[in-house]
Coordinates of C-alpha atoms and ligand atoms in Angstrom, one line a residue:
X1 CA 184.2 17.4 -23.9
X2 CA 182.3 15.5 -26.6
X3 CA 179.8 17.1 -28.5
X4 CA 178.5 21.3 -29.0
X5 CA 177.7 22.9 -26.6
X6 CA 174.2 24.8 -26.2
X7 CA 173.8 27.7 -24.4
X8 CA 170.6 29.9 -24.0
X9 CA 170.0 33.3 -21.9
X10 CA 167.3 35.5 -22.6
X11 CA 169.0 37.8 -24.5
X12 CA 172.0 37.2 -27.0
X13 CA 175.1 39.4 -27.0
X14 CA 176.4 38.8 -30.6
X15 CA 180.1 40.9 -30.0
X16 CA 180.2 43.9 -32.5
X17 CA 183.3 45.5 -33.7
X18 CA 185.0 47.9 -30.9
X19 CA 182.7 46.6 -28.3
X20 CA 183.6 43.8 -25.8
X21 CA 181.1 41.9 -24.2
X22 CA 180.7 42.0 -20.2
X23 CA 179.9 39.5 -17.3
X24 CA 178.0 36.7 -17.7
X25 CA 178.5 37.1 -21.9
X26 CA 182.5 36.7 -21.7
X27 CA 182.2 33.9 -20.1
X28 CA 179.3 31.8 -22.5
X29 CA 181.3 33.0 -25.3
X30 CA 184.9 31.4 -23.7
X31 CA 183.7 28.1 -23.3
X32 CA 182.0 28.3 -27.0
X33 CA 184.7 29.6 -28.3
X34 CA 186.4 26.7 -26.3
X35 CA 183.9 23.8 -27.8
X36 CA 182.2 25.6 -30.7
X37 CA 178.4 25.5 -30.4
X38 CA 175.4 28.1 -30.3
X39 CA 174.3 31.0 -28.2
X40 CA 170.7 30.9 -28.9
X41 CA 168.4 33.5 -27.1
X42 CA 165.7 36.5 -28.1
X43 CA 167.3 39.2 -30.4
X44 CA 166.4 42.0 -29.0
X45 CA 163.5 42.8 -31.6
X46 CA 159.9 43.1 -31.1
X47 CA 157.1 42.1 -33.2
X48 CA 153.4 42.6 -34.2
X49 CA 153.6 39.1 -36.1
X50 CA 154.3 35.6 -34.3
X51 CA 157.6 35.2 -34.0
X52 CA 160.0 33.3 -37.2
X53 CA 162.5 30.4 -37.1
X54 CA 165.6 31.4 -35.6
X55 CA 168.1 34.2 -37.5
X56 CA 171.1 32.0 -37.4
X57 CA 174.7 33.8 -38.2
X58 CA 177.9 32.0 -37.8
X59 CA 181.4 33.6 -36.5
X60 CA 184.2 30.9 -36.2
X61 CA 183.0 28.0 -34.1
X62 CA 180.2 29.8 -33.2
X63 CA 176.7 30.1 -34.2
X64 CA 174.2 32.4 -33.0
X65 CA 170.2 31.6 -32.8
X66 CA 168.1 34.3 -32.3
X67 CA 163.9 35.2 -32.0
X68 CA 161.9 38.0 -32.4
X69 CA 159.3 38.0 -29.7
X70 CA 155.5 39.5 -29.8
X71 CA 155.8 42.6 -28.3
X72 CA 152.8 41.9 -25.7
X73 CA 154.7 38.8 -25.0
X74 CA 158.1 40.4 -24.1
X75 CA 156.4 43.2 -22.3
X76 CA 154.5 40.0 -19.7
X77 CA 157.6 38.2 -19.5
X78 CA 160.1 40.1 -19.2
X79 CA 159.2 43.3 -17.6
X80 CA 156.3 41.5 -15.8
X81 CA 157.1 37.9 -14.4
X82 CA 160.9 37.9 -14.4
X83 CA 161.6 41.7 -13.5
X84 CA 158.5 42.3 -11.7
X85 CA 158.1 39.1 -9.7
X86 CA 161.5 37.0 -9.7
X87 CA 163.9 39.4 -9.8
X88 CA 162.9 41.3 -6.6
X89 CA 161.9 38.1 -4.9
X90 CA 164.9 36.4 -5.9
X91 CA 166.7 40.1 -4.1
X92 CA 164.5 39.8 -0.8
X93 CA 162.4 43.4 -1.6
X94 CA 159.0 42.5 -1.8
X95 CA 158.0 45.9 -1.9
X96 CA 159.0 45.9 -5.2
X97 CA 157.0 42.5 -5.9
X98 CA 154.0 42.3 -7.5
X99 CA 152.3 39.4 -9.3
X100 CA 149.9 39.1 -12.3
X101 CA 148.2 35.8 -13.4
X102 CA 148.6 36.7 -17.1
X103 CA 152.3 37.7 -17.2
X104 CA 153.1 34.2 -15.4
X105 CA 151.4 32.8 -18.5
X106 CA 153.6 34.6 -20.9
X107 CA 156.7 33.6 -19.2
X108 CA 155.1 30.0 -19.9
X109 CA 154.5 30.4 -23.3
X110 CA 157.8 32.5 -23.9
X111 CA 159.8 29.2 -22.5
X112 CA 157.6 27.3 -24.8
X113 CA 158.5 29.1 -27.6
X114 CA 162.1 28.8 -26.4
X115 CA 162.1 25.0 -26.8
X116 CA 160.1 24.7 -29.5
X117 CA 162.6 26.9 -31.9
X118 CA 165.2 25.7 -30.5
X119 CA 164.8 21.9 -30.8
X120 CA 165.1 21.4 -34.4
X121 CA 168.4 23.1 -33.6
X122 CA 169.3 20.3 -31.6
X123 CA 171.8 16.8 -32.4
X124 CA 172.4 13.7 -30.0
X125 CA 175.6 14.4 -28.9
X126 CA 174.7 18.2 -27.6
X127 CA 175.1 19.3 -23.9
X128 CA 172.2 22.4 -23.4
X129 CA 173.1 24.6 -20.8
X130 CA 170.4 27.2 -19.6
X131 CA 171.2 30.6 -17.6
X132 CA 169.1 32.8 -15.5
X133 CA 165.5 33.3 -13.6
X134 CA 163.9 33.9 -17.2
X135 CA 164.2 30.8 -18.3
X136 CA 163.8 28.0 -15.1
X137 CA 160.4 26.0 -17.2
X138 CA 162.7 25.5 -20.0
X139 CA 163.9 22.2 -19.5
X140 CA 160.5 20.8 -18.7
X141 CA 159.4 21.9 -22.3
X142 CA 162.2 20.3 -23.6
X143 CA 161.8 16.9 -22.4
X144 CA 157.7 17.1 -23.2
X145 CA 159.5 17.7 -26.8
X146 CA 161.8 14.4 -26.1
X147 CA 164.8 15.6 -25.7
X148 CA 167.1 13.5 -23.9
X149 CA 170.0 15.4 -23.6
X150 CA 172.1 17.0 -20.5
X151 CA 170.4 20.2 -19.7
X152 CA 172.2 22.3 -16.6
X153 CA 170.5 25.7 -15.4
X154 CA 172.7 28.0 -13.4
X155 CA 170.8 30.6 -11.6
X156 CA 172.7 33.9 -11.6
X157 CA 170.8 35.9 -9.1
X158 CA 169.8 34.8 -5.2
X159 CA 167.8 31.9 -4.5
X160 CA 165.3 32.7 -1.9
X161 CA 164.5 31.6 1.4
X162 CA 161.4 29.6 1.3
X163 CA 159.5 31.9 3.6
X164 CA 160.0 34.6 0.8
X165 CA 159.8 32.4 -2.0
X166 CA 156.0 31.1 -1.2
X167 CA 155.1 34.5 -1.5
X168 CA 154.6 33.8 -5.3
X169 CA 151.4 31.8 -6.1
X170 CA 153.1 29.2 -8.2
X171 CA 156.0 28.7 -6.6
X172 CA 155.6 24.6 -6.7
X173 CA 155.5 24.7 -10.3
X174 CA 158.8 26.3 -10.5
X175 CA 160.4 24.6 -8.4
X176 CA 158.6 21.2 -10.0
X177 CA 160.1 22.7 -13.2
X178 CA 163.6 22.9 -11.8
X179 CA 163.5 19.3 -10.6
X180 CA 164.2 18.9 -14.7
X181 CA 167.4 20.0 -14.8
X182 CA 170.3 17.4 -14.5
X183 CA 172.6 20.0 -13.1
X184 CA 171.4 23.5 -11.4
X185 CA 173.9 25.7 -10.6
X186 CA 173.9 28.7 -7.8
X187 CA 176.6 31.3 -6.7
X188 CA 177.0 30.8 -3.3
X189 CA 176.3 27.9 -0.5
X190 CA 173.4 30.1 1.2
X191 CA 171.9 29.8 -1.8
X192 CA 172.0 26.0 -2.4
X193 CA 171.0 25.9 1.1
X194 CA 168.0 27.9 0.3
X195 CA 166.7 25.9 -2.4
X196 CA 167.7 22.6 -0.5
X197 CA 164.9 23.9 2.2
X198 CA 162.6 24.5 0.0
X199 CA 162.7 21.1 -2.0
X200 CA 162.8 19.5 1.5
X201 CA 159.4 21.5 2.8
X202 CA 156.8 18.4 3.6
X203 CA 154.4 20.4 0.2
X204 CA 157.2 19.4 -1.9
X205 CA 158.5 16.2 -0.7
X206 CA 161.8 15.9 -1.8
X207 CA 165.2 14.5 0.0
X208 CA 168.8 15.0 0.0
X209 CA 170.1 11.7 -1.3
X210 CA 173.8 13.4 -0.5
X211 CA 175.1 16.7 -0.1
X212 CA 175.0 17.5 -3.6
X213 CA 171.9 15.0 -4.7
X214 CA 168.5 15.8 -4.5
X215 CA 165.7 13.6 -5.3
X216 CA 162.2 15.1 -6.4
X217 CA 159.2 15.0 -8.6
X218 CA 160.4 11.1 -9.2
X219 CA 163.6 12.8 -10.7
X220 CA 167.3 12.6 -9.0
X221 CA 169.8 15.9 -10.1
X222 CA 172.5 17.6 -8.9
X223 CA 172.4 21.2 -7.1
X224 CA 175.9 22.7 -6.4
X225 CA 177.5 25.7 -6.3
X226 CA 179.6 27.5 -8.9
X227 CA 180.6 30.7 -8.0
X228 CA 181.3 32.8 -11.0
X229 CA 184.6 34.2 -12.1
X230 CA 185.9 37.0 -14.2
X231 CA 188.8 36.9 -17.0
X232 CA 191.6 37.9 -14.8
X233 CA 194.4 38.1 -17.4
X234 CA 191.8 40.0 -19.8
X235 CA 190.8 42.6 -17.0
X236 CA 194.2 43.0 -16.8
X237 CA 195.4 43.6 -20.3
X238 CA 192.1 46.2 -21.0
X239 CA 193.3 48.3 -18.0
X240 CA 196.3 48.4 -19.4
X241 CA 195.9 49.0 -22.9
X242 CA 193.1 51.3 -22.3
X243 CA 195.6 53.9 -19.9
X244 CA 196.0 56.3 -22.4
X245 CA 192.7 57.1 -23.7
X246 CA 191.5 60.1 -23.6
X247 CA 188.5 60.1 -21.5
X248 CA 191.4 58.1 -18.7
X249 CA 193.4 60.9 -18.9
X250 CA 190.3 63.5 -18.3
X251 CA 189.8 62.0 -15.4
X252 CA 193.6 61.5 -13.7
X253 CA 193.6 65.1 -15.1
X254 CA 190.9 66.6 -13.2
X255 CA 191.5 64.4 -9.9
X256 CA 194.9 66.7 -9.5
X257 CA 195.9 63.9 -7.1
X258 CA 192.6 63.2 -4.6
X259 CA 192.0 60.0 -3.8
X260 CA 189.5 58.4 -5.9
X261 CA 186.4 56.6 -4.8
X262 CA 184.9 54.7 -7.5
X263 CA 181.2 52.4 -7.4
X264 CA 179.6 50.7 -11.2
X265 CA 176.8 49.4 -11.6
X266 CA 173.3 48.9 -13.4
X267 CA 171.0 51.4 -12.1
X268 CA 169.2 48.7 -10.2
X269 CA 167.4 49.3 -7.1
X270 CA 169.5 45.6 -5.4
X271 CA 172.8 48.1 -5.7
X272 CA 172.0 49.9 -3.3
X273 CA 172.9 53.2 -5.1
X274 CA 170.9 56.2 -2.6
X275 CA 172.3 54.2 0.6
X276 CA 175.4 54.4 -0.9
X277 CA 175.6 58.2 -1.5
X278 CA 174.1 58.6 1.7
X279 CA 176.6 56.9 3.2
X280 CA 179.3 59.0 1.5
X281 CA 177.5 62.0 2.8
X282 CA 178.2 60.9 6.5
X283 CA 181.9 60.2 5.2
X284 CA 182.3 63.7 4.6
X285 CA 180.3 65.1 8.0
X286 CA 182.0 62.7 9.9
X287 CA 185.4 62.8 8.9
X288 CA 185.8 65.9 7.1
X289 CA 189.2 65.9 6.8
X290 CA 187.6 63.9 3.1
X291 CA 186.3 66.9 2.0
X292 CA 188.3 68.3 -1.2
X293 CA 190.8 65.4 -0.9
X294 CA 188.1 62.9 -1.9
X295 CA 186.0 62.4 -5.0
X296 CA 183.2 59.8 -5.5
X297 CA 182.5 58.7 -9.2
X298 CA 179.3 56.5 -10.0
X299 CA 179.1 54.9 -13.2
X300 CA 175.6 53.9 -13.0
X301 CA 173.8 53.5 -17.2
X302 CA 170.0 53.0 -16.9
X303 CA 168.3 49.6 -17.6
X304 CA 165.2 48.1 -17.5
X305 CA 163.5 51.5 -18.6
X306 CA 160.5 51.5 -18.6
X307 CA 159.7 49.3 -15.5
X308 CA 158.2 52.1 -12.7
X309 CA 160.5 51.4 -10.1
X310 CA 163.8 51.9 -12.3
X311 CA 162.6 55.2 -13.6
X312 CA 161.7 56.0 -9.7
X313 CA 165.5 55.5 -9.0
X314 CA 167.1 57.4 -11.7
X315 CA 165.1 60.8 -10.3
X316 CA 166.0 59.5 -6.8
X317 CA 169.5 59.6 -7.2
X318 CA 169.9 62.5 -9.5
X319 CA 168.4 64.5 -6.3
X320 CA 169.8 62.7 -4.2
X321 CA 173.7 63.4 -5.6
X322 CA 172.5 67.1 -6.3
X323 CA 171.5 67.5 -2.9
X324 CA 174.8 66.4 -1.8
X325 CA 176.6 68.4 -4.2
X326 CA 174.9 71.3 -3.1
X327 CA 175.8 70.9 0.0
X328 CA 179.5 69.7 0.2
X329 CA 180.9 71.4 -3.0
X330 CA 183.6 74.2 -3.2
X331 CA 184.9 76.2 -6.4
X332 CA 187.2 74.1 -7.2
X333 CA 185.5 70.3 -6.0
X334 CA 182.6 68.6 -6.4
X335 CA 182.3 65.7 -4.4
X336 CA 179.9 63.2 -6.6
X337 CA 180.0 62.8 -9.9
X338 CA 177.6 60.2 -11.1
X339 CA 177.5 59.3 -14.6
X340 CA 174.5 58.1 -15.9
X341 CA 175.8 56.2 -19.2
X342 CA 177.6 52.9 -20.0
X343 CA 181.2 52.9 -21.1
X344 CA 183.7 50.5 -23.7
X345 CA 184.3 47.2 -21.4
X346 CA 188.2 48.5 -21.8
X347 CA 187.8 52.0 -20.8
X348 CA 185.9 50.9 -17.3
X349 CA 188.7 48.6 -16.9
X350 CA 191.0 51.3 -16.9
X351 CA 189.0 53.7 -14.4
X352 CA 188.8 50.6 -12.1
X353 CA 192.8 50.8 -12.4
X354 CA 193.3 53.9 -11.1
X355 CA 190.5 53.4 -8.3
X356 CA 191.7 54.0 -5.0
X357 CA 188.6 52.4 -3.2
X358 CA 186.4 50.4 -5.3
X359 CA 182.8 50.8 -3.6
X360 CA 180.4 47.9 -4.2
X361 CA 177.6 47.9 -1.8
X362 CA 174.8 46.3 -3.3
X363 CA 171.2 45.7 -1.1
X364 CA 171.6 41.7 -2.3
X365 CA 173.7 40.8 -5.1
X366 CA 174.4 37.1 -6.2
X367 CA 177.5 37.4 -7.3
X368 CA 178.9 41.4 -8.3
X369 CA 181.5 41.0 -11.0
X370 CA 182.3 44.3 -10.7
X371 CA 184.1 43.6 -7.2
X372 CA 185.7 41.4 -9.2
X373 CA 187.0 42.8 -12.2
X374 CA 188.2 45.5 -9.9
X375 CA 190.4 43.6 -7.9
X376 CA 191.6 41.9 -11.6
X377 CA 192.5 45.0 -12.5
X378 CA 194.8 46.5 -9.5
X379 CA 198.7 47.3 -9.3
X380 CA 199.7 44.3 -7.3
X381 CA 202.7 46.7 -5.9
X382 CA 200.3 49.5 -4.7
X383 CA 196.8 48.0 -4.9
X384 CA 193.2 49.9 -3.9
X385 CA 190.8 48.9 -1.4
X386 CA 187.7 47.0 -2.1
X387 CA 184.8 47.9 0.2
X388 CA 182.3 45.1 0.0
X389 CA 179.2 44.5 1.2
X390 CA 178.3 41.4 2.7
X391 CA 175.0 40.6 1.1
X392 CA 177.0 40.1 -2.3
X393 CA 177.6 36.9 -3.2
X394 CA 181.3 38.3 -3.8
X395 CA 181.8 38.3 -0.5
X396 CA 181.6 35.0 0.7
X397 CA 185.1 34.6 -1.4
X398 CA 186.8 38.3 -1.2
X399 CA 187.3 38.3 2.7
X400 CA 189.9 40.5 2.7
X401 CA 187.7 42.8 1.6
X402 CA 186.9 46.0 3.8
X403 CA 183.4 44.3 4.4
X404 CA 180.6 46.2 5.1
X405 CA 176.8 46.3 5.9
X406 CA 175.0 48.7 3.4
X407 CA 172.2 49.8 5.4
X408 CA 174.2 51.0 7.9
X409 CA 175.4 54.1 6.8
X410 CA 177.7 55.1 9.8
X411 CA 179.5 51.2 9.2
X412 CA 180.0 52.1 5.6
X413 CA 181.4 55.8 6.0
X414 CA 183.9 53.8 8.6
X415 CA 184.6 51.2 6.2
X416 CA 185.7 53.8 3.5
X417 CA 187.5 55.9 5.9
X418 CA 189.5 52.4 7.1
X419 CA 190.0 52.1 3.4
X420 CA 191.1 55.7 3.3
X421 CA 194.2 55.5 6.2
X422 CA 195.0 52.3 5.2
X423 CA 198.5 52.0 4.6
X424 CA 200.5 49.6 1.5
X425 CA 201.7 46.6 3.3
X426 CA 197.8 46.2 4.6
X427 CA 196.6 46.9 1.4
X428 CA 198.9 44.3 -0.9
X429 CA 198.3 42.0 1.7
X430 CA 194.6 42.0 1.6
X431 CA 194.8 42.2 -2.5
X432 CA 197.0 38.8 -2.6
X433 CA 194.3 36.9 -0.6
X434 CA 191.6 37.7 -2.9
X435 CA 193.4 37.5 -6.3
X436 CA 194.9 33.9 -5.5
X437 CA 191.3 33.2 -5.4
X438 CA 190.4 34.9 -8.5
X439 CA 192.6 33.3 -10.6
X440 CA 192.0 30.0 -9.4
X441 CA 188.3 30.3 -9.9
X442 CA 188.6 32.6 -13.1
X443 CA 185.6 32.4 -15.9
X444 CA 187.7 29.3 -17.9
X445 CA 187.4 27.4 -14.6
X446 CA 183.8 27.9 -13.6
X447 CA 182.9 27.2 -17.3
X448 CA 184.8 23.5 -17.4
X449 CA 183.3 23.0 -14.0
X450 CA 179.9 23.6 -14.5
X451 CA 180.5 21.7 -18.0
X452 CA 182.1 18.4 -16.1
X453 CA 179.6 18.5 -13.5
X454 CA 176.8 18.6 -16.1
X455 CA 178.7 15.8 -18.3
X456 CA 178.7 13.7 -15.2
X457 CA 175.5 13.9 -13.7
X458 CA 174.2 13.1 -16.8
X459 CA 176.4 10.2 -17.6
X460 CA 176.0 8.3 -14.3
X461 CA 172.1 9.3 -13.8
X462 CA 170.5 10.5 -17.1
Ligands
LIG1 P1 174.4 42.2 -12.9 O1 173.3 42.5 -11.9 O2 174.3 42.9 -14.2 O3 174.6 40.6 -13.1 P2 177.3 42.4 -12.1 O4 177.7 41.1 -11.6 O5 178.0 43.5 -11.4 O6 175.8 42.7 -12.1 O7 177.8 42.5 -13.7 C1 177.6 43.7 -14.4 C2 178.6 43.7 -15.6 O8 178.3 44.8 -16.4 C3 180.0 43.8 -15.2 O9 180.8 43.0 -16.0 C4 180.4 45.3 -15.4 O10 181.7 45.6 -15.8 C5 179.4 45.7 -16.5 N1 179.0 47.1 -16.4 C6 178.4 47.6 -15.3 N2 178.2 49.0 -15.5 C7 178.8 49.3 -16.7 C8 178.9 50.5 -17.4 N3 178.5 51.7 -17.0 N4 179.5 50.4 -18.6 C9 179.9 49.2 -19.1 N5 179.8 48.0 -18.4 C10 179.2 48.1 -17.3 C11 173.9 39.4 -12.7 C12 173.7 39.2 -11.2 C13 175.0 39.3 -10.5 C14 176.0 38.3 -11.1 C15 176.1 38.4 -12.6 C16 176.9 37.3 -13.2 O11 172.8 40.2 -10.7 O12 174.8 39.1 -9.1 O13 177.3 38.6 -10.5 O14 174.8 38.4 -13.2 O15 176.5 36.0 -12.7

């Protein structure tokens, strides 16, 4: 690849010593590390002033470019537009939706600000490549700034269906501001279906020149699908190397041999967390035989604090697992224990190890890494069970999966109970279906794609 490459998220991980970074951040930081370039994003601080150049700090072949960002600013377009507005759109729960005029405008100005800090940044020979719902106006701002280089967006979460996604007043504009891009990127192909339909709709007026071309807003780009990867051989070496820490062995120590159930996640209404420990209640009413033998962990560190609804669904749950504690425990077992904190990348890698049936049953989910790393990190000789739910993006790939529909309790209880009885020959089969797959399509190989497809598109259309 010829040139640096560019990449900007909303939020910059810079990697601190002892701490590895997770998801979507391994993987920008591969193919950087790969091609040398900048991360450049918002660094986490906010400000009474306007925000300063960019804080620039160089490690290896990488440099990263952050901004402060005015506190009313960041509080409108993050909490309010992208969490408050795309975010449960983009998940199908418009009960969660809401939409104010005046945060839309400081997501506007925020991707403003974007460009306009980041263009002096910028040389000739740069390929800019632009992640997540925050951020979709970016590349219009750029090119009213003249830049002329390859821009790509990938789009991390859902893409709605167009019946959903007119439920946001300016809807046209975003998907006008897409139609920018020379490359956008989505998980899965319901989701490039999705957006196809909605650039199709007679308001919007565009056409599929091919099945990967669409031609809009007097613009022709590419929309494909790139379904993300983890670091298989990394997931693999943390679980390993991380066996013997202490917190590991508290927890093979105190399990005295049950069966260990195991579900991670952002405490995020789209997981699907209260369905899920409802469901594990009617695994231990229906099949009791569980009870004692089995022991559900959720990992499950708060985000977004301060948004209502995710304070709403830490008090939810803490009742909720009570309840069922209360309930189900004896003296010497308590069937949830949910952990409300985030752990070292290597430890989790470890407890997913020694997971007898990873549980990931999220509402709507682009992708779920988790499912994932899980899978990356099982004994191929005596793997676990993965109990998926179909409305991850995951799932369209992991079909060996125990798959599962997560509002129906009773179908989840059974899926965990298959997952339960299910004997070794069914259970290394199943696991060498789905890791073939995740080690063809690792996080090196989505990164080049996305980066060939971007080089391409621009060089025979830009
Ligand atoms: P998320 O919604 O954050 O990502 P996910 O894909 O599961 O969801 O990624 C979460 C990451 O955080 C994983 O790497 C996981 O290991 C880590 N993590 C979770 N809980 C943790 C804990 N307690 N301690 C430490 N680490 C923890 C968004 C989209 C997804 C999409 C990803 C990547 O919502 O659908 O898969 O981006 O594209």
């Amino acid at each position: 690849m010829q040139g640096r490459l560019i990449a900007v998220s909303n939020r910059v991980a810079i990697p601190t010593a002892g701490k590895v970074a997770g998801g979507l951040a391994v993987g920008v930081l591969a193919a950087l590390e790969e091609q040398g370039g900048i991360w450049f994003g918002w660094s986490g601080k906010k400000t009474r002033q306007d925000p300063r150049d960019p804080v620039l700090e160089t490690r290896g072949r990488i440099t990263y470019a952050t901004i402060d960002l005015k506190r009313q600013d960041f509080e409108n377009y993050y909490n309010g537009f992208s969490n408050n507005s795309l975010w449960p759109l983009c998940h199908y729960m418009l009960g969660f939706f809401s939409f104010r005029r005046f945060q839309y405008d400081a997501y506007c100005r925020v991707n403003e600000l974007f460009a306009r800090k980041l263009v002096p940044l910028l040389e000739p020979n740069d390929i800019i490549w632009v992640h997540d719902y925050h951020l979709i106006p970016l590349a219009t701002e750029l090119r009213r700034a003249g830049v002329t280089n390859p821009i790509g967006f990938f789009l991390h979460v859902p893409f709605p269906g167009f019946d959903a996604l007119r439920a946001l007043p300016p809807y046209e504009h975003l998907l006008r501001s897409l139609s920018s891009y020379d490359v956008i990127g989505f998980q899965t192909e319901t989701d490039l279906r999705a957006f196809q339909d909605s650039m199709g709709q007679p308001e919007i007026g565009g056409r599929l020149l091919t099945d990967r071309r669409v031609e809009a807003y007097g613009r022709t780009f590419q929309a494909d699908v790139f379904p993300i990867g983890v670091d298989v051989d990394d997931c693999r070496r943390l679980a390993a190397k991380n066996l013997d820490d202490r917190r590991v062995h508290r927890l093979t120590d105190s399990l005295r041999e049950r069966k260990l159930i195991m579900g991670v996640d952002r405490l995020d209404y789209s997981k699907g967390l209260e369905l899920r420990f409802r469901s594990f209640q009617r695994l231990l009413k229906k099949y009791p035989t569980n009870r004692g033998q089995v022991v559900f962990l959720q990992i499950a560190p708060p985000t977004r604090t301060g948004v209502r609804a995710y304070d709403a669904i830490r008090e939810d749950l803490e009742r909720t697992s009570g309840n069922i504690n209360g309930r189900f425990a004896e003296m010497d077992w308590v069937p949830i224990r949910y952990l409300n904190r985030a752990y070292d990348r290597g430890v989790l890698m470890s407890l997913l190890r020694l997971t007898d049936i990873g549980l990931v049953t999220p509402i709507r989910d682009g992708m779920n890494l988790v499912a994932k790393e899980y899978l990356a990190t099982q004994d191929p000789d005596d793997p676990g069970v993965l109990v998926l739910s179909t409305l991850a993006g995951a799932a369209q790939e992991l079909t060996g999966a125990v798959l599962v529909n997560p509002y129906d309790r009773e179908g989840v209880a059974d899926g965990m109970q298959q997952a339960v009885e299910m004997r070794v020959g069914e259970r290394r089969e199943r696991f060498q279906s789905m890791i073939e797959i995740l080690q063809r399509n690792d996080i090196h190989a989505w990164c080049s794609r996305f980066i060939e497809s971007l080089q391409r598109a621009h060089a025979t259309h830009g």
